Coordinates of C-alpha atoms in Angstrom, one line a residue:
M166 CA 95.9 92.1 88.2
G167 CA 98.3 93.3 89.5
G168 CA 97.6 95.9 91.4
D169 CA 98.8 96.2 94.8
A170 CA 97.8 98.2 98.2
E171 CA 99.8 101.1 99.6
T172 CA 99.7 104.2 101.5
G173 CA 101.9 107.0 101.8
A174 CA 101.9 110.9 102.8
A175 CA 103.5 114.4 100.9
R176 CA 103.6 116.0 97.9
D177 CA 102.8 114.6 94.9
E178 CA 104.4 115.5 91.9
F179 CA 101.5 114.6 89.6
G180 CA 99.8 117.8 91.5
P181 CA 96.7 117.9 93.9
A182 CA 96.0 114.4 95.1
L183 CA 92.4 115.9 95.1
G184 CA 89.7 117.3 92.8
E185 CA 89.6 120.5 92.0
S186 CA 92.8 122.5 94.7
G187 CA 93.4 119.4 97.0
H188 CA 92.0 118.9 100.2
A189 CA 91.1 122.4 100.5
T190 CA 89.1 121.8 97.7
L191 CA 87.2 119.1 99.7
T192 CA 87.0 121.3 102.9
A193 CA 85.2 123.7 100.6
V194 CA 82.8 121.6 99.4
L195 CA 82.0 119.4 102.2
A196 CA 82.1 121.9 105.0
E197 CA 81.3 125.4 103.9
P198 CA 78.1 126.1 105.4
G199 CA 75.2 127.7 103.8
A200 CA 73.2 130.6 104.2
G201 CA 70.8 128.8 106.3
Q202 CA 72.9 126.6 108.4
S203 CA 73.1 126.0 111.7
N204 CA 76.2 126.1 114.1
S205 CA 75.8 122.6 115.0
T206 CA 75.3 121.0 111.1
A207 CA 78.3 123.0 109.9
E208 CA 80.6 121.6 112.7
R209 CA 79.3 118.1 111.7
T210 CA 79.9 119.0 107.8
E211 CA 83.1 120.2 109.0
S212 CA 84.4 116.8 111.1
A213 CA 83.3 115.1 108.3
A214 CA 85.5 117.3 105.7
E215 CA 88.4 116.5 108.7
R216 CA 88.0 112.8 108.5
A217 CA 87.9 112.5 104.4
A218 CA 90.8 114.8 103.7
S219 CA 92.3 112.6 106.8
V220 CA 91.7 109.6 105.1
A221 CA 92.6 111.3 101.5
E222 CA 96.2 112.4 103.6
R223 CA 96.8 108.5 104.2
R224 CA 95.1 106.3 102.2
P225 CA 94.7 103.4 104.3
A226 CA 95.1 100.0 103.4
L227 CA 91.7 98.3 102.1
P228 CA 91.9 94.3 103.1
S229 CA 88.6 93.8 101.5
L230 CA 89.4 94.5 97.9
T231 CA 92.7 92.2 98.2
G232 CA 90.5 89.4 100.3
A233 CA 87.9 90.2 97.7
R234 CA 90.3 89.4 94.2
W235 CA 90.9 86.2 95.9
W236 CA 87.0 85.7 94.0
A237 CA 87.9 86.9 91.2
A238 CA 91.1 84.7 90.6
F239 CA 89.3 81.4 91.6
A240 CA 85.5 82.5 89.1
V241 CA 88.2 82.1 86.8
F242 CA 89.7 78.8 87.8
V243 CA 85.9 77.2 87.7
L244 CA 85.5 78.2 84.7
H245 CA 89.1 76.9 83.3
A246 CA 89.0 73.5 85.1
L247 CA 85.5 72.9 82.9
V248 CA 87.2 73.8 80.0
F249 CA 90.8 73.4 79.8
L250 CA 91.3 69.8 81.9
P251 CA 90.2 67.7 79.4
V252 CA 88.5 64.8 80.7
Y253 CA 86.8 62.3 78.4
P254 CA 84.4 60.8 77.7
F255 CA 83.0 63.5 80.3
Q256 CA 83.0 66.3 78.2
K257 CA 81.2 65.5 76.0
S258 CA 78.4 64.1 78.1
E259 CA 75.0 65.3 78.0
L260 CA 75.5 66.0 82.2
F261 CA 78.9 68.3 81.0
R262 CA 76.6 70.1 78.4
H263 CA 73.9 71.2 81.4
I264 CA 77.0 72.0 84.4
H265 CA 77.8 74.6 81.0
E266 CA 75.4 76.0 80.4
W267 CA 75.2 76.8 84.4
I268 CA 79.0 77.8 84.6
P269 CA 79.4 79.6 81.3
M270 CA 82.2 81.9 79.8
Q271 CA 81.1 84.8 81.4
L272 CA 81.6 83.5 84.8
G273 CA 85.4 83.9 83.8
A274 CA 84.7 86.5 82.0
A275 CA 83.5 88.4 85.3
G276 CA 86.5 87.4 86.9
V277 CA 88.8 89.2 85.0
T278 CA 85.9 92.7 84.5
F279 CA 86.4 93.5 88.3
F280 CA 90.0 93.0 87.6
F281 CA 90.2 95.3 85.4
V282 CA 87.8 98.0 87.6
L283 CA 89.8 97.0 90.6
S284 CA 92.8 97.8 89.0
G285 CA 92.0 101.2 88.2
F286 CA 90.4 102.1 91.8
I287 CA 93.9 100.8 94.2
I288 CA 96.2 102.7 91.3
Y289 CA 94.4 105.6 92.0
W290 CA 94.5 104.7 96.1
S291 CA 98.2 104.1 96.2
F292 CA 99.7 106.4 94.1
K293 CA 102.0 107.7 96.6
P294 CA 102.1 111.5 96.5
G295 CA 105.7 112.1 95.6
M296 CA 106.0 109.2 94.2
S297 CA 107.6 109.9 90.3
V298 CA 106.4 108.8 86.8
S299 CA 109.5 106.5 86.5
G300 CA 109.2 105.1 89.4
F301 CA 105.7 104.3 89.3
Y302 CA 106.0 102.3 86.0
R303 CA 109.3 100.8 87.7
R304 CA 106.7 99.1 90.4
R305 CA 104.1 98.0 87.4
V306 CA 107.1 96.6 85.5
L307 CA 108.3 94.7 88.7
K308 CA 105.2 93.7 89.9
I309 CA 103.9 92.0 86.4
W310 CA 106.6 90.7 84.9
P311 CA 108.9 88.5 87.3
T312 CA 106.0 86.6 88.4
H313 CA 103.8 86.5 84.2
L314 CA 107.4 85.5 82.8
L315 CA 107.5 82.5 85.6
A316 CA 104.4 80.8 84.8
A317 CA 104.9 81.1 80.9
A318 CA 108.1 79.9 81.2
A319 CA 106.4 77.1 83.3
F320 CA 104.3 76.9 80.5
I321 CA 107.0 76.4 77.7
V322 CA 108.3 73.4 79.5
V323 CA 104.9 71.0 80.8
A324 CA 103.5 72.2 77.1
S325 CA 107.1 71.0 75.2
V326 CA 106.3 74.6 73.8
P327 CA 108.2 74.5 69.8
L328 CA 111.0 77.9 70.3
H329 CA 111.9 77.8 67.6
R330 CA 109.1 79.7 65.9
A331 CA 109.5 83.2 67.7
V332 CA 106.3 84.1 67.3
V333 CA 104.2 81.2 69.4
W334 CA 106.0 82.9 72.5
V335 CA 107.9 86.1 72.2
P336 CA 104.3 88.3 71.9
N337 CA 103.4 86.6 74.8
L338 CA 106.6 87.4 76.9
L339 CA 106.7 91.4 76.1
L340 CA 102.4 91.5 76.6
V341 CA 101.7 92.2 73.6
H342 CA 100.3 89.6 72.1
T343 CA 96.7 90.5 72.3
W344 CA 97.0 93.6 70.0
V345 CA 96.9 91.7 67.0
P346 CA 93.9 89.2 66.6
K347 CA 96.0 86.2 65.0
W348 CA 98.5 86.7 68.1
T349 CA 95.9 86.4 70.3
T350 CA 95.5 82.8 69.3
V351 CA 98.4 81.7 67.8
G352 CA 100.8 83.5 70.6
G353 CA 98.6 83.3 73.1
L354 CA 100.7 80.8 75.0
N355 CA 99.6 81.3 79.3
V356 CA 95.8 81.6 78.3
P357 CA 94.7 83.9 81.3
S358 CA 98.4 86.3 80.7
W359 CA 96.2 88.2 77.5
S360 CA 94.6 90.2 80.1
L361 CA 98.4 91.3 81.5
A362 CA 98.3 92.9 77.9
A363 CA 95.3 95.3 79.0
E364 CA 97.2 96.1 81.9
V365 CA 100.5 96.9 80.5
L366 CA 97.5 100.1 78.6
F367 CA 96.5 100.9 81.8
Y368 CA 99.5 101.3 83.7
F369 CA 100.9 103.2 80.6
S370 CA 98.3 105.6 80.1
F371 CA 97.7 106.3 84.1
P372 CA 100.2 109.0 84.7
L373 CA 99.1 110.9 81.2
V374 CA 95.7 110.8 81.9
L375 CA 95.7 111.2 85.6
P376 CA 95.8 115.1 85.0
L377 CA 92.6 115.3 83.3
V378 CA 90.8 113.1 86.4
R379 CA 91.6 115.2 88.7
K380 CA 90.5 118.6 86.9
I381 CA 86.8 116.9 86.8
P382 CA 85.4 118.6 89.7
T383 CA 84.1 116.8 92.9
R384 CA 80.6 116.9 92.4
H385 CA 80.7 115.9 89.0
L386 CA 82.7 112.6 89.6
L387 CA 79.1 110.5 89.1
L388 CA 78.1 112.1 86.1
A389 CA 82.0 111.3 84.5
M390 CA 81.3 108.0 85.7
G391 CA 77.8 107.7 83.8
V392 CA 79.2 109.4 80.3
L393 CA 82.3 106.7 80.7
M394 CA 79.3 104.3 80.9
L395 CA 77.3 104.9 78.1
G396 CA 80.7 105.5 76.0
I397 CA 81.4 102.2 77.1
I398 CA 77.7 100.8 75.9
A399 CA 78.2 102.9 72.2
L400 CA 81.5 101.1 71.8
H401 CA 80.3 97.7 72.3
T402 CA 76.9 98.3 70.5
S403 CA 79.0 99.4 67.1
Y404 CA 80.8 96.5 67.9
F405 CA 77.9 94.4 67.5
L406 CA 76.6 96.5 65.1
W407 CA 78.9 96.9 62.2
V408 CA 82.2 94.2 62.9
D409 CA 81.9 90.7 61.8
G410 CA 80.6 88.1 64.7
P411 CA 78.3 86.0 66.5
K412 CA 74.9 88.3 66.3
G413 CA 73.1 85.3 69.5
I414 CA 73.3 84.8 72.8
A415 CA 74.5 81.6 72.7
N416 CA 77.9 80.9 74.8
A417 CA 80.6 81.8 73.2
F418 CA 83.6 79.6 75.4
A419 CA 84.1 76.2 74.7
P420 CA 85.9 73.2 75.3
R421 CA 87.5 72.5 71.7
L422 CA 87.0 68.2 71.6
V423 CA 89.2 65.5 69.8
P424 CA 87.6 62.3 68.2
G425 CA 87.4 59.7 70.7
N426 CA 86.4 59.0 74.0
T427 CA 89.6 58.4 75.3
S428 CA 90.8 61.6 76.7
P429 CA 94.1 63.5 75.0
Y430 CA 97.3 64.3 76.6
Y431 CA 96.5 68.2 75.2
E432 CA 93.8 71.0 75.8
L433 CA 93.8 72.0 72.6
H434 CA 95.5 75.6 73.4
A435 CA 98.4 73.2 74.6
S436 CA 98.8 70.8 71.7
P437 CA 102.1 70.8 69.8
A438 CA 99.4 71.1 67.0
W439 CA 97.8 74.3 68.3
F440 CA 101.6 76.2 68.1
Q441 CA 102.6 74.8 64.4
Q442 CA 99.6 76.4 62.9
P443 CA 100.8 79.9 60.6
N444 CA 97.0 81.6 61.5
I445 CA 94.1 80.6 63.6
P446 CA 91.4 83.2 63.3
V447 CA 89.3 84.5 66.2
S448 CA 86.1 86.5 65.6
P449 CA 87.1 90.1 64.9
A450 CA 83.8 91.3 67.1
Y451 CA 84.4 88.7 69.6
W452 CA 88.4 90.3 69.5
L453 CA 87.6 94.0 70.2
S454 CA 85.0 93.0 72.9
Y455 CA 87.1 91.1 75.1
T456 CA 90.5 91.0 74.3
F457 CA 91.4 94.3 72.4
P458 CA 93.2 96.1 75.1
L459 CA 91.9 99.9 74.1
S460 CA 88.7 98.4 74.5
R461 CA 88.8 97.2 78.0
L462 CA 90.7 100.5 79.0
P463 CA 87.5 102.4 80.1
E464 CA 86.7 99.8 82.6
F465 CA 90.6 100.9 84.6
F466 CA 89.3 104.4 84.8
L467 CA 85.4 104.0 85.9
G468 CA 88.1 102.0 88.7
V469 CA 90.1 105.7 89.1
L470 CA 86.7 107.6 89.1
A471 CA 85.2 105.4 91.9
A472 CA 88.8 105.8 94.0
R473 CA 88.3 109.6 93.7
M474 CA 84.2 109.2 94.8
V475 CA 85.2 107.2 97.9
L476 CA 88.6 108.5 98.6
E477 CA 86.5 112.4 98.2
G478 CA 83.7 111.5 100.5
R479 CA 81.5 111.3 98.0
W480 CA 80.9 107.6 98.1
R481 CA 79.3 107.1 101.5
N482 CA 77.8 104.1 101.1
T483 CA 78.5 101.2 103.3
N484 CA 75.3 98.5 103.0
M485 CA 76.4 95.6 100.2
A486 CA 73.0 94.4 99.8
W487 CA 72.1 96.8 96.9
P488 CA 75.3 96.9 94.7
L489 CA 74.9 92.5 95.7
L490 CA 71.1 92.5 94.5
A491 CA 72.6 94.8 90.9
L492 CA 75.4 92.9 90.2
T493 CA 73.5 89.7 90.6
V494 CA 70.6 90.3 88.5
A495 CA 72.9 91.8 86.3
Y496 CA 75.0 88.4 85.7
A497 CA 71.6 86.9 85.2
A498 CA 71.3 89.1 81.9
T499 CA 73.7 88.1 80.3
W500 CA 72.3 85.2 79.5
V501 CA 69.4 86.3 78.0
V502 CA 72.3 89.5 75.5
P503 CA 74.5 88.8 72.4
V504 CA 78.5 87.6 74.0
N505 CA 79.5 91.9 72.8
Y506 CA 77.1 92.7 76.2
K507 CA 78.0 89.6 77.7
M508 CA 81.3 89.9 78.8
S509 CA 81.4 93.1 80.7
V510 CA 79.2 95.7 79.9
L511 CA 76.2 94.8 82.3
L512 CA 78.2 93.8 84.8
L513 CA 80.5 97.6 85.2
A514 CA 78.1 99.7 87.1
P515 CA 76.9 97.2 89.6
M516 CA 81.1 95.8 89.8
T517 CA 82.1 99.7 90.4
A518 CA 79.7 99.9 93.0
V519 CA 80.5 96.8 95.0
V520 CA 84.2 97.8 94.7
A521 CA 83.8 100.9 96.2
T522 CA 81.4 99.6 98.9
M523 CA 84.1 97.2 99.9
A524 CA 86.1 100.5 100.7
A525 CA 83.5 102.6 102.2
R526 CA 83.3 99.7 104.7
D527 CA 86.7 99.5 105.5
L528 CA 87.1 102.8 105.9
A529 CA 84.4 103.1 108.2
G530 CA 85.9 99.6 110.5
I531 CA 83.1 96.9 109.0
G532 CA 84.4 93.6 109.2
G533 CA 83.4 90.7 106.5
I534 CA 84.6 88.0 105.2
N535 CA 87.0 89.1 102.9
N536 CA 89.2 91.4 105.2
H537 CA 89.4 88.4 107.7
P538 CA 93.2 87.8 107.4
R539 CA 93.2 84.3 105.3
M540 CA 91.4 86.1 102.7
V541 CA 94.0 88.8 102.7
W542 CA 96.2 86.4 102.4
L543 CA 94.6 84.4 99.3
G544 CA 93.7 87.6 97.8
N545 CA 97.9 88.6 98.0
V546 CA 98.9 85.5 96.2
S547 CA 95.6 85.3 93.5
F548 CA 97.7 87.1 90.7
A549 CA 100.2 84.8 91.1
F550 CA 97.4 81.9 91.3
Y551 CA 95.7 83.8 88.0
L552 CA 99.1 83.5 85.9
I553 CA 100.2 79.5 87.1
Q554 CA 96.6 77.9 87.1
F555 CA 96.8 76.9 83.3
P556 CA 99.8 75.1 83.5
V557 CA 99.4 73.6 86.4
M558 CA 96.6 71.8 84.3
V559 CA 98.5 71.1 81.3
L560 CA 100.6 69.3 83.3
I561 CA 98.2 67.5 85.1
T562 CA 96.5 66.7 82.6
R563 CA 99.9 65.0 80.4
N564 CA 100.8 62.8 83.2
L565 CA 97.8 62.3 84.9
I566 CA 94.6 62.6 82.3
G567 CA 96.2 61.6 79.3
G568 CA 95.0 57.7 77.7
R569 CA 92.7 57.4 80.4
Q570 CA 88.6 58.1 81.2
F571 CA 86.6 59.5 84.2
G572 CA 83.5 61.1 84.2
I573 CA 82.4 64.0 86.0
L574 CA 84.3 62.4 89.8
G575 CA 87.3 62.0 88.3
W576 CA 87.1 65.6 86.8
A577 CA 86.3 67.3 90.0
G578 CA 88.8 65.2 91.4
F579 CA 91.5 67.0 89.1
S580 CA 89.8 70.1 89.5
L581 CA 90.5 70.0 93.4
L582 CA 93.9 68.8 92.9
S583 CA 94.5 71.5 90.3
L584 CA 93.1 74.1 93.2
V585 CA 96.0 73.1 95.7
V586 CA 98.3 72.5 93.9
S587 CA 98.1 75.9 91.9
T588 CA 97.4 77.8 94.9
A589 CA 101.1 75.8 96.9
I590 CA 103.0 77.1 93.8
A591 CA 101.2 80.3 94.0
A592 CA 102.3 81.3 97.3
A593 CA 105.5 80.0 96.5
L594 CA 105.9 82.5 93.6
Y595 CA 104.4 85.5 96.3
H596 CA 106.3 84.6 99.2
W597 CA 109.3 83.6 97.4
V598 CA 109.6 86.2 94.4
D599 CA 107.2 88.9 94.3
L600 CA 107.5 90.0 98.0
P601 CA 111.4 90.0 98.0
I602 CA 111.6 91.8 94.0
M603 CA 108.8 94.9 95.7
R604 CA 110.4 94.4 98.9
K605 CA 113.7 95.2 97.6
F606 CA 113.7 97.2 94.2
A607 CA 110.2 98.7 94.4
R608 CA 110.4 101.0 97.4
S609 CA 109.8 104.8 96.0
K610 CA 111.7 107.4 97.0
R611 CA 110.0 110.0 99.6
P612 CA 111.3 113.7 99.2

């Protein structure tokens, strides 16, 4: 979620920027004419190789991927507005039950899965030749922690979090709270921040695994992605077969309701009673499948491999129809599979294809809604929007919802208000915190 696109050119301290032997390998793979190849064909192939080498050298911006981040963050928001705004008696109505059947947890989970794949793609794409490992880590810390800490502080204030219980907030501030099941619940604090703990693992592992990624021959990239995908399926199948947890296909994420038809002043994840509990258990299978950082790490490297494919000319599709159709079919299938699979597994392959295709379209100069300047702006503020939405919902609940009764129109109005306020605060965080910090402290030194 914290990735940002950059460009740059120089030598790469991690080794060649491309495949087996850098640009020369790419040129040889794409441009070497076969025994019966005509001169004109060889010239066209050489021209394609030169273009691919130019892309690899320049690492041009990919505005569509930035714009698409907003849709993922918005999908998460829609789910959170449905379950984290305790609007009674609406949340106890039959109408709500039907709405939640059509807006289940996998909608928000799909947004997070997109972020994880996109993060791998952008981190590989934007890794500047000449950047040191320490410079890479510094940029990641500066990109994530300032906004995270401000959002956590806002939540601590609006939810009146008891600071004397360090287990409630310290693991969250350090972004280690999803490594232990009870911290996933007791130390959750600002709920959306759980995904940042996985991102921290992604960023830490990237420089360590990058030399292995670059050893994969260009012609074997698709095979490597297939093997990685099979490994992900096997991992989640093992969770389903041998770890305690729900085995059915029912939605696993619903509002936690309290008695009565009057709206409470706190959604349960933000209530004082929640933070006073010594331990709130979580389903082991659910934790391992969804929030355990190591389980999500392969999704990040799917994005890394996809970036290599686009960068080295192995992914040339610019037609969004087939990737989007595959993603739609996969999302529909989440209604009929167990929770271990519905949260990410079914969506990974088509989502990776969507990311790669959008990047290829940007390289080809094909316009679209996602690379419109307004969408790019929304994509830029989406990280702060993702983190600040829950504190905003808590604030609105305490001051406008609690102690009153509302139907669906009330819920819709408060959802819209949450959207507007969250976007405004996110814009302020992006322009007054994130951008100044990155411009002043995160510029990498070039050799």
